[in-house]
mmCIF file of C-alpha atoms and ligand atoms in Angstrom:
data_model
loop_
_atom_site.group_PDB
_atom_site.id
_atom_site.type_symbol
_atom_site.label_atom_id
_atom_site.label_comp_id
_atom_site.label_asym_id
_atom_site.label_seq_id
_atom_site.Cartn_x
_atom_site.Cartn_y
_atom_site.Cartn_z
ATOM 1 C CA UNK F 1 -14.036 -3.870 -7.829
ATOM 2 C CA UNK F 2 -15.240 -0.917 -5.734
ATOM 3 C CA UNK F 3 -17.146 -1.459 -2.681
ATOM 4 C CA UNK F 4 -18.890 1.111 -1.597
ATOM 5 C CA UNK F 5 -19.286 2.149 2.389
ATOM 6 C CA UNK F 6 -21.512 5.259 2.887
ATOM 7 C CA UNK F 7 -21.910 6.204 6.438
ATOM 8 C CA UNK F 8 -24.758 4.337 7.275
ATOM 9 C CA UNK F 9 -23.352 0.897 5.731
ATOM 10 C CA UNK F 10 -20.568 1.765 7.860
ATOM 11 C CA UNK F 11 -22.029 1.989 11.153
ATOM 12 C CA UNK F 12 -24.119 -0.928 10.410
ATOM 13 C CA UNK F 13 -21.281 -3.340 8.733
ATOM 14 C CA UNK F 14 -20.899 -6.791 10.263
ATOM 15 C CA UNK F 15 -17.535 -7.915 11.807
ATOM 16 C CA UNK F 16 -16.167 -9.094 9.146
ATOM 17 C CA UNK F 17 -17.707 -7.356 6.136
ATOM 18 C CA UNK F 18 -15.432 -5.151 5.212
ATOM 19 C CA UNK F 19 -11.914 -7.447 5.711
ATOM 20 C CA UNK F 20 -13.900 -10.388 4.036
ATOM 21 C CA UNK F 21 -14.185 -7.135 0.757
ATOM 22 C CA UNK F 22 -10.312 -6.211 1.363
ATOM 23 C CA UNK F 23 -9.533 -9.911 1.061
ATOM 24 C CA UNK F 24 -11.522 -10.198 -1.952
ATOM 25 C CA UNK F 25 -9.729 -8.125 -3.270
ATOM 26 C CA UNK F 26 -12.004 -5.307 -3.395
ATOM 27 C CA UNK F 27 -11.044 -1.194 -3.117
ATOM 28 C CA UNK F 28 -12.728 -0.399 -0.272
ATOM 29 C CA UNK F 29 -14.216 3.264 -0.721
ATOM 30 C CA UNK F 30 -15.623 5.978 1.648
ATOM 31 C CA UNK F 31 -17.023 8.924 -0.225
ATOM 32 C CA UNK F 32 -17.277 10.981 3.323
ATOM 33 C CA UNK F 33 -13.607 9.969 5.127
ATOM 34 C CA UNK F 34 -14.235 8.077 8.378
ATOM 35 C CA UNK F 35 -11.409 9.306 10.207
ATOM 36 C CA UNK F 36 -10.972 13.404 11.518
ATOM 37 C CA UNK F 37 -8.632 15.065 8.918
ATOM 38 C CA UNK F 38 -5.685 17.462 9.998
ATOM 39 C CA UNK F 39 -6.554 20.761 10.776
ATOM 40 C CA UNK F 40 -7.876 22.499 7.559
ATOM 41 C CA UNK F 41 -4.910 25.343 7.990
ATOM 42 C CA UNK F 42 -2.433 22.462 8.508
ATOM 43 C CA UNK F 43 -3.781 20.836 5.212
ATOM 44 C CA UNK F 44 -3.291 24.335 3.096
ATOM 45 C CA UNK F 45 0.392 24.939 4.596
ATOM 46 C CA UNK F 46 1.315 21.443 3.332
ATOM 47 C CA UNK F 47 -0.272 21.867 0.093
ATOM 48 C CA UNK F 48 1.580 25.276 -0.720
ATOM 49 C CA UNK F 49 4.679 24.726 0.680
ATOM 50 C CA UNK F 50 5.788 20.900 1.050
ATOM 51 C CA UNK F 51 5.924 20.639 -3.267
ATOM 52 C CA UNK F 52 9.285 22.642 -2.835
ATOM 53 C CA UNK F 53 10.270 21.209 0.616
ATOM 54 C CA UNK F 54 10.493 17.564 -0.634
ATOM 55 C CA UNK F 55 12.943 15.455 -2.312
ATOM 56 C CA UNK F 56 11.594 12.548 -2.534
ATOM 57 C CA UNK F 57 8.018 11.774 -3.885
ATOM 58 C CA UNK F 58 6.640 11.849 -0.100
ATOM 59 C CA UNK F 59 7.181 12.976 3.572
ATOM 60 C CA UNK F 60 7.219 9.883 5.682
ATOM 61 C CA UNK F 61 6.469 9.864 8.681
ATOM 62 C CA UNK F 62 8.653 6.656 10.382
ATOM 63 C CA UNK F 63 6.633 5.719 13.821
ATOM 64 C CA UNK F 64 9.752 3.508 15.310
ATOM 65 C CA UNK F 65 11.968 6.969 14.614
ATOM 66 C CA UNK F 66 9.461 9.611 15.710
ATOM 67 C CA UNK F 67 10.778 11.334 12.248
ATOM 68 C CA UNK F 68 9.831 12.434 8.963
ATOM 69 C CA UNK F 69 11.641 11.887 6.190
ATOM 70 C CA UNK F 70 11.814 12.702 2.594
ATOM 71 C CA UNK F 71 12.139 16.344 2.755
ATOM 72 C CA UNK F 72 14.980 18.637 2.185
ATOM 73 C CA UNK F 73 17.561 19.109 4.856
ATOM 74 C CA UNK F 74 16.526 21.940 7.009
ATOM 75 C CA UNK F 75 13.185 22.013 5.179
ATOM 76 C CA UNK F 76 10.791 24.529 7.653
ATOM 77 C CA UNK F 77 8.314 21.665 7.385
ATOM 78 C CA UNK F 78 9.656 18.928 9.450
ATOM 79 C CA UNK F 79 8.100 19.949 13.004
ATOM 80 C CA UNK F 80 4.191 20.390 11.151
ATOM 81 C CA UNK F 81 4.598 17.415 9.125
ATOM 82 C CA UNK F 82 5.485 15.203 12.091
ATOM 83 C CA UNK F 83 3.017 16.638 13.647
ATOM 84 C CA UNK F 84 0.219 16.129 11.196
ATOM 85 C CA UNK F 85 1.668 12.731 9.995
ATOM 86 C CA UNK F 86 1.661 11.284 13.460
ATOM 87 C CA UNK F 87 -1.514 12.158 14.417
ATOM 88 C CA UNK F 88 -2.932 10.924 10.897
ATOM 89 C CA UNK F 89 -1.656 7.508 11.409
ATOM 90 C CA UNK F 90 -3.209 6.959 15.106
ATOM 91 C CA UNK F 91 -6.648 8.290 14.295
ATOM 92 C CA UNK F 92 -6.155 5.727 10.921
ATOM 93 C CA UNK F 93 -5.300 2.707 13.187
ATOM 94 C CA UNK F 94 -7.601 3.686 15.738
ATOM 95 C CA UNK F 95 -10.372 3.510 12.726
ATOM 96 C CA UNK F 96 -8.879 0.089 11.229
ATOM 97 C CA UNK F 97 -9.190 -1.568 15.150
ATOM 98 C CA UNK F 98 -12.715 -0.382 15.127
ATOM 99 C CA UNK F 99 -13.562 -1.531 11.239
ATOM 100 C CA UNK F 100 -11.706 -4.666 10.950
ATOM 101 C CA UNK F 101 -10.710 -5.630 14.546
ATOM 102 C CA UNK F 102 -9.896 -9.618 13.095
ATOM 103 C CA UNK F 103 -7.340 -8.321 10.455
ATOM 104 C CA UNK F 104 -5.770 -5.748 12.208
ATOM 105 C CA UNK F 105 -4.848 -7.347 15.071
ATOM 106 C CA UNK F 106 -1.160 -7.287 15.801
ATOM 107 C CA UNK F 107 -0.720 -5.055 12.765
ATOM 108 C CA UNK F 108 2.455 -3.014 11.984
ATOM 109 C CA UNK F 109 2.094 0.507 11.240
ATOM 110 C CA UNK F 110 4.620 1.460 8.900
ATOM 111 C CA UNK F 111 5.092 4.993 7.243
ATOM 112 C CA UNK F 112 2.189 7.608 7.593
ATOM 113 C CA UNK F 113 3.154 9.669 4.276
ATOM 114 C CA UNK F 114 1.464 12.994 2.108
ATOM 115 C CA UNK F 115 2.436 12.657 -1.712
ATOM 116 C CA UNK F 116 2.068 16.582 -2.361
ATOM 117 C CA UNK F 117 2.959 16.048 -6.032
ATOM 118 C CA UNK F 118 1.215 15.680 -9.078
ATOM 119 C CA UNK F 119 1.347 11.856 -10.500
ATOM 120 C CA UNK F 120 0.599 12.606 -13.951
ATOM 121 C CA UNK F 121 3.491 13.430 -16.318
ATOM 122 C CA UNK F 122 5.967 12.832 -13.569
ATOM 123 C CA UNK F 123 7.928 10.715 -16.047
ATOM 124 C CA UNK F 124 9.743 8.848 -13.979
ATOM 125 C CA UNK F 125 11.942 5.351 -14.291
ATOM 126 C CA UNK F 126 9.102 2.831 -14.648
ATOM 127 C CA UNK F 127 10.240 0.695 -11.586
ATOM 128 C CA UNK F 128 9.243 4.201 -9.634
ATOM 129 C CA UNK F 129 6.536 5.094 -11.711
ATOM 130 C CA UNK F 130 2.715 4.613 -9.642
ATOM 131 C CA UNK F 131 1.203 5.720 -12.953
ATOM 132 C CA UNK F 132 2.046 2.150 -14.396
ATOM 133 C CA UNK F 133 -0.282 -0.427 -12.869
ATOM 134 C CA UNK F 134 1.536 -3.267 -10.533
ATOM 135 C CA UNK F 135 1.036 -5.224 -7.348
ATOM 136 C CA UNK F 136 2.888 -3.753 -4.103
ATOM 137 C CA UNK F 137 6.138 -5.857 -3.299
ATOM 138 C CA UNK F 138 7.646 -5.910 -0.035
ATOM 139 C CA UNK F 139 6.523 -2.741 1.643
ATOM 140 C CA UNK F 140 8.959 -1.933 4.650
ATOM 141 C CA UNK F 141 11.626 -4.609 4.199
ATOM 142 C CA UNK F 142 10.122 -7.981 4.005
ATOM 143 C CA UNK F 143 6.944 -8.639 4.781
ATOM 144 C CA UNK F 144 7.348 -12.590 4.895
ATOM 145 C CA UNK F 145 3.953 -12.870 3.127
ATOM 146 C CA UNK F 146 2.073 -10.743 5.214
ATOM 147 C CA UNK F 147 -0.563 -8.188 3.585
ATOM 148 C CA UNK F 148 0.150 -4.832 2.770
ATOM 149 C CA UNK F 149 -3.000 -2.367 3.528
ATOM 150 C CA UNK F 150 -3.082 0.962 2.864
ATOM 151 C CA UNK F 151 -5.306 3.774 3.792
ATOM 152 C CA UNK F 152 -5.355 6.967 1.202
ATOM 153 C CA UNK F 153 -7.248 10.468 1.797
ATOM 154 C CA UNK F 154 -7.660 12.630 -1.089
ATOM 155 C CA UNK F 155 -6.594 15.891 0.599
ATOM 156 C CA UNK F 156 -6.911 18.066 -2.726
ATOM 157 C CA UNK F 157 -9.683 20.007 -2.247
ATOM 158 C CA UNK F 158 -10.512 20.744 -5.976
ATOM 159 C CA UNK F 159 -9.419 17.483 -8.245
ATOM 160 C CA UNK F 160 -10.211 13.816 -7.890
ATOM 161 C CA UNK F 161 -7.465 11.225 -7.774
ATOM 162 C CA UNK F 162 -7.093 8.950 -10.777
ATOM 163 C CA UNK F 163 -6.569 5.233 -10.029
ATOM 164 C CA UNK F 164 -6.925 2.436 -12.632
ATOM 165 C CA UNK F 165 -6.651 -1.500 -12.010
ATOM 166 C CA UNK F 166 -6.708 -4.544 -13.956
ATOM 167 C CA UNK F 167 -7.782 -6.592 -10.891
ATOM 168 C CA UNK F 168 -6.772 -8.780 -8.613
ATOM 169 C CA UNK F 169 -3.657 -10.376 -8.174
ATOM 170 C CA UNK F 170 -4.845 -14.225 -8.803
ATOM 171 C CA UNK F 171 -6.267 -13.390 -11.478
ATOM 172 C CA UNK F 172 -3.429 -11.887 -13.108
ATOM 173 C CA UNK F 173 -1.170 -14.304 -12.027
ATOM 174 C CA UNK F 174 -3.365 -16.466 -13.525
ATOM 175 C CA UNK F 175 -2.633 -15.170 -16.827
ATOM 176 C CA UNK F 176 1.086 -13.753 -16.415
ATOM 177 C CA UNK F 177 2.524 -15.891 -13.906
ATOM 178 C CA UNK F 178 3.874 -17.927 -16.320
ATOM 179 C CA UNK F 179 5.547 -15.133 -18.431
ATOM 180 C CA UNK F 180 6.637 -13.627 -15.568
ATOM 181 C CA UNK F 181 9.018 -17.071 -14.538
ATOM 182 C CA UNK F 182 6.998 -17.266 -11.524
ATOM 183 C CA UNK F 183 5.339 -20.708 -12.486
ATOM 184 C CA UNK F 184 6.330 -24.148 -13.270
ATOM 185 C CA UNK F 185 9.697 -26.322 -12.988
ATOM 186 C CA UNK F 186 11.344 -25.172 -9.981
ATOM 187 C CA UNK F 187 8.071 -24.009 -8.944
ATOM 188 C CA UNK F 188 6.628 -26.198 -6.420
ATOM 189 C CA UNK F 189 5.971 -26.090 -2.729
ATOM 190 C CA UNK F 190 8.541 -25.386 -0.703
ATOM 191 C CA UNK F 191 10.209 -22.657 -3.001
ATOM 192 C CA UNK F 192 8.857 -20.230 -1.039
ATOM 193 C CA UNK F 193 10.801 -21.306 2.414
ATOM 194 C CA UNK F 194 13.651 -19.331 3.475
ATOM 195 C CA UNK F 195 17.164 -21.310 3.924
ATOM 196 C CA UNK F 196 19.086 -21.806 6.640
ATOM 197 C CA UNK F 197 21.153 -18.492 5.574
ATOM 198 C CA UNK F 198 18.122 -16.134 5.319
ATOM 199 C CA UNK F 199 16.657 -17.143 8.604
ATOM 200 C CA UNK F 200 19.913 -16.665 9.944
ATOM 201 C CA UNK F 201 19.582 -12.449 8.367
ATOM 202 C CA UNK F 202 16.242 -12.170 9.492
ATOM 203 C CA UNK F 203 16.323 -13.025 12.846
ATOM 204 C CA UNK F 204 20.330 -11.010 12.867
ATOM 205 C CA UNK F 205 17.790 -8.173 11.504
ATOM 206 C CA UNK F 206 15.395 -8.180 13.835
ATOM 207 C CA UNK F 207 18.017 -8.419 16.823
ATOM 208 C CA UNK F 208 19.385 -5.091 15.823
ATOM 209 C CA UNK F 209 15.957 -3.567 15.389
ATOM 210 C CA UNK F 210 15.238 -4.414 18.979
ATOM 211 C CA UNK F 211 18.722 -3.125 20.225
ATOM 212 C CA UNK F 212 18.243 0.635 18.858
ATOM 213 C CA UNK F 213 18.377 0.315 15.399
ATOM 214 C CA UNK F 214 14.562 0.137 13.807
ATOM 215 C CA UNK F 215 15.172 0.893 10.659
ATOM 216 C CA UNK F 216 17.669 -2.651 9.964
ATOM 217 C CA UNK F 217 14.371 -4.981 9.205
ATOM 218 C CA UNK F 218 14.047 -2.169 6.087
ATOM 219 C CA UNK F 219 16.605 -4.006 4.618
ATOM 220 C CA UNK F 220 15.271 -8.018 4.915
ATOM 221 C CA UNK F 221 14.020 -9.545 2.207
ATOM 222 C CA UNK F 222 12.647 -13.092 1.829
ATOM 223 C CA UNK F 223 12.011 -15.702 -1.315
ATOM 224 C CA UNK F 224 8.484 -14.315 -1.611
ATOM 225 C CA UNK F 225 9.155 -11.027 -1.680
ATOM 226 C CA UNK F 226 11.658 -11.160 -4.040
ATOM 227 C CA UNK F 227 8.865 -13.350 -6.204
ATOM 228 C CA UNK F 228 6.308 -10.630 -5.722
ATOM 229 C CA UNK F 229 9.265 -7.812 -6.670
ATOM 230 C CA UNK F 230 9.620 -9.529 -9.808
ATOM 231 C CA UNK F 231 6.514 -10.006 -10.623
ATOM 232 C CA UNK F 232 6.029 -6.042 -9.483
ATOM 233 C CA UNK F 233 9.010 -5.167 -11.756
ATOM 234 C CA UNK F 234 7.021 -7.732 -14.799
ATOM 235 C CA UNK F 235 4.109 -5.430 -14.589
ATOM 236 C CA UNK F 236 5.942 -2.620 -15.197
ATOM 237 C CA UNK F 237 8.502 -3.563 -17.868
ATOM 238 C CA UNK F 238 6.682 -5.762 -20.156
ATOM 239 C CA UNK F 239 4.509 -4.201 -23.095
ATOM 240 C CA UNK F 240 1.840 -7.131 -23.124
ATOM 241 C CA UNK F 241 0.726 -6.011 -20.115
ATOM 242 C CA UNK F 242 1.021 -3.147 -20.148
ATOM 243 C CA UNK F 243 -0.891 -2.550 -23.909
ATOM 244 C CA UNK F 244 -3.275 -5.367 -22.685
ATOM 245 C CA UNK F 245 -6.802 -3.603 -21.627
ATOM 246 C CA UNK F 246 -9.121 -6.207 -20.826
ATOM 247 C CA UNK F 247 -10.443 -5.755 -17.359
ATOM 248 C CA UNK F 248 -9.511 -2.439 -17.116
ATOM 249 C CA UNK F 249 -10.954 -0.043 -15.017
ATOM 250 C CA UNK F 250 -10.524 3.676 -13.820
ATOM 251 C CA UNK F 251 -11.703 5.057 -10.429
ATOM 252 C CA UNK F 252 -12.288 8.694 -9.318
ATOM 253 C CA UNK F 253 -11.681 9.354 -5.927
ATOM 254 C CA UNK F 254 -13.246 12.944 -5.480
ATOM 255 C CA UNK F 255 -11.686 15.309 -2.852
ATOM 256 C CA UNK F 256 -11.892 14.100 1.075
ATOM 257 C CA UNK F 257 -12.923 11.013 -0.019
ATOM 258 C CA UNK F 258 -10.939 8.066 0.974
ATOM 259 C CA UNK F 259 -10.546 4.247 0.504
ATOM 260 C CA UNK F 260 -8.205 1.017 1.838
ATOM 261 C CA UNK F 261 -6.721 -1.438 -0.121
ATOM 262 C CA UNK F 262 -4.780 -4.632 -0.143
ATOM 263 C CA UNK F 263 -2.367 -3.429 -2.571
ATOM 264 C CA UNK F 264 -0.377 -7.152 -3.042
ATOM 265 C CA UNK F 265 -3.917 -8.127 -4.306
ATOM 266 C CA UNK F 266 -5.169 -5.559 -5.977
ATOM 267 C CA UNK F 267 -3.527 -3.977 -8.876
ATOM 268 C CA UNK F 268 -3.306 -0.600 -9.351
ATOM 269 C CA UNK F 269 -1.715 2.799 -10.490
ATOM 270 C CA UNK F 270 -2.319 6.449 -10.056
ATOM 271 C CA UNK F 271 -2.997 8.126 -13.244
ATOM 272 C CA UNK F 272 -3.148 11.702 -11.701
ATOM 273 C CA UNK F 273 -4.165 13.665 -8.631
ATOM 274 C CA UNK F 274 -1.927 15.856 -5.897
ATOM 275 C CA UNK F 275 -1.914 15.627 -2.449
ATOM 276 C CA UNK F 276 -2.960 12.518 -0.851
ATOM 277 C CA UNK F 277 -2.153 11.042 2.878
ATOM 278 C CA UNK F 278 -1.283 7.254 2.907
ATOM 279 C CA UNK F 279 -0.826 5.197 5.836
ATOM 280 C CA UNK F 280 0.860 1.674 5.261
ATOM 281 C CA UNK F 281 0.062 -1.369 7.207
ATOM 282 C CA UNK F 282 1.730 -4.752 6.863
ATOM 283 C CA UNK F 283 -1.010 -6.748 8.479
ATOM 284 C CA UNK F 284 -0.246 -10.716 9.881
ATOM 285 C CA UNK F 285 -1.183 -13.031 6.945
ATOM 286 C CA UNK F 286 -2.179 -15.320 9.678
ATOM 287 C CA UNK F 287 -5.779 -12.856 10.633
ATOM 288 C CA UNK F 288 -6.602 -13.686 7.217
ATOM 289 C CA UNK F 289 -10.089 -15.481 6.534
ATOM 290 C CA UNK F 290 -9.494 -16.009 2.924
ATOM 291 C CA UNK F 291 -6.040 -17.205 3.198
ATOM 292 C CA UNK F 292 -6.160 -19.043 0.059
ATOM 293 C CA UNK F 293 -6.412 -15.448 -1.675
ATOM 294 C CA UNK F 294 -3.378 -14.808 -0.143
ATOM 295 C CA UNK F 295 -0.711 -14.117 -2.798
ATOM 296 C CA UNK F 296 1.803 -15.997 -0.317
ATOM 297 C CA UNK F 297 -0.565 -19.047 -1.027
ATOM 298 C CA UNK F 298 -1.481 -18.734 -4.622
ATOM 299 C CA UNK F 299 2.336 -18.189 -5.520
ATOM 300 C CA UNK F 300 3.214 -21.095 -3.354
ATOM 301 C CA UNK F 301 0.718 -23.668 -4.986
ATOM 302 C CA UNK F 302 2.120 -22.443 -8.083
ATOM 303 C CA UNK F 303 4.032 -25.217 -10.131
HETATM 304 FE FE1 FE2 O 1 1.559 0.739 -5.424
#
């Protein structure tokens, strides 16, 4: 599942080699990060102090609000954190215009986030959990079937980060779709489309996100996202899967090292590691080469 870019492969990677691996559902890794890091004394000041600063599992940097979020009122972090958290997510999309110019075009840059705590043990309700492996649902409101790509930077600079995956999405769907009520009567094309009603939310939503109020599409939500929530929530809840080890596999991403995923496709969870930056795309399922990898597609076609 891992495909591998040193620099040289990098520099010398056709125009569509590494989208067509992202759309194959492949983690894209970089064992030396391709994009400049924050300042090394930037990186340490998060790392000691943000654990206690947030109160929510990241800081998020919103672009359409200029603001971070997720920390503790008044937390002395906000000004660095916007600062670092900005400028992470422009050098990222400046990167993902140069590396996969085809898929990225007309991209939205969502929330540019550092996860300062530790995954492992965090015992949290599984829904919440990243150390129990799912598909990404509906990143940033809805995202209408459009792909969800994310960027992550180990910034620990002494442990790896843990991930572990029981592949792709078709293939799981495949298997669980079924189970999961996401297959069969009631099934076929078409169940997919929005009605009348939620067209009529989306495009209210979108109005009031263009009138001074950015953060209103957070709330939209369409047939297949809620499809992909449940099949998210599925993953998480149901002891077949999650006893069920065939295709299994564990990654260690060493420090500084980085990768990009499409995370509707590719299954995943984070089994430990601290400190990590994340940038989250939601990238036009219409750039895609492989649409029929899509999980918009595959779920539609289901019956
Ligand atoms: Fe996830």
């Amino acid at each position: 599942m891992l495909e591998t870019f040193s620099q040289s492969r990098l520099r010398a990677a056709g125009a569509h080699e590494i989208s067509d691996a992202l759309e194959n559902a492949k983690i894209v890794y970089f064992p030396e990060c391709p994009v400049e890091l924050p300042d090394s004394a930037d990186l340490d000041t998060l790392r000691e102090h943000l654990p206690a600063q947030v109160e929510r599992k990241n800081a998020s940097y919103y672009p359409e609000s200029d603001q971070v979020r997720g920390l503790r009122k008044g937390a002395p972090l906000q000004s660095l954190s916007r600062r670092v958290l900005s400028k992470h997510s422009s050098v990222v999309s400046d990167f993902l215009n140069q590396a996969i110019p085809d898929l990225f075009h007309e991209a939205r840059i969502g929330t540019s986030s550092f996860r300062p705590l530790e995954e492992k043990g965090r015992n949290l309700k599984p829904h919440a959990s990243n150390e129990l492996i799912h598909v990404d649902a509906g990143a940033y409101g809805a995202t209408n079937g459009d792909r969800i790509l994310r960027f992550f930077v180990n910034v620990n600079p002494t442990e790896n980060r843990v991930w572990v995956s029981k592949g792709s999405f078709w293939r799981l769907f495949e298997k669980y779709g079924e189970q999961a009520g996401l297959k069969g009567k009631g099934h076929g094309p078409g169940h997919l489309d929005k009605s009348a009603m939620g067209r009529l939310r989306t495009s209210i939503l979108q109005g009031l996100s263009r009138i001074g109020l950015p953060q209103a599409t957070v709330i939209d939500s369409s047939p297949y996202d809620r499809a992909m929530r449940r099949f998210h929530n599925f993953m998480k809840d149901t002891p077949a899967f999650r006893d069920d080890t065939v295709e299994r596999e564990e990654f260690s991403f060493p420090p500084f090292s980085a990768w990009m995923v499409l995370t509707d496709a590719v299954s995943h969870a984070c089994l430990s590691g601290s400190h990590a930056l994340t940038l989250t795309c939601l990238v036009p399922l219409r750039n895609c080469r492989h649409p029929e990898l899509a999980p918009f597609n595959i779920l539609r076609q289901a019956s």
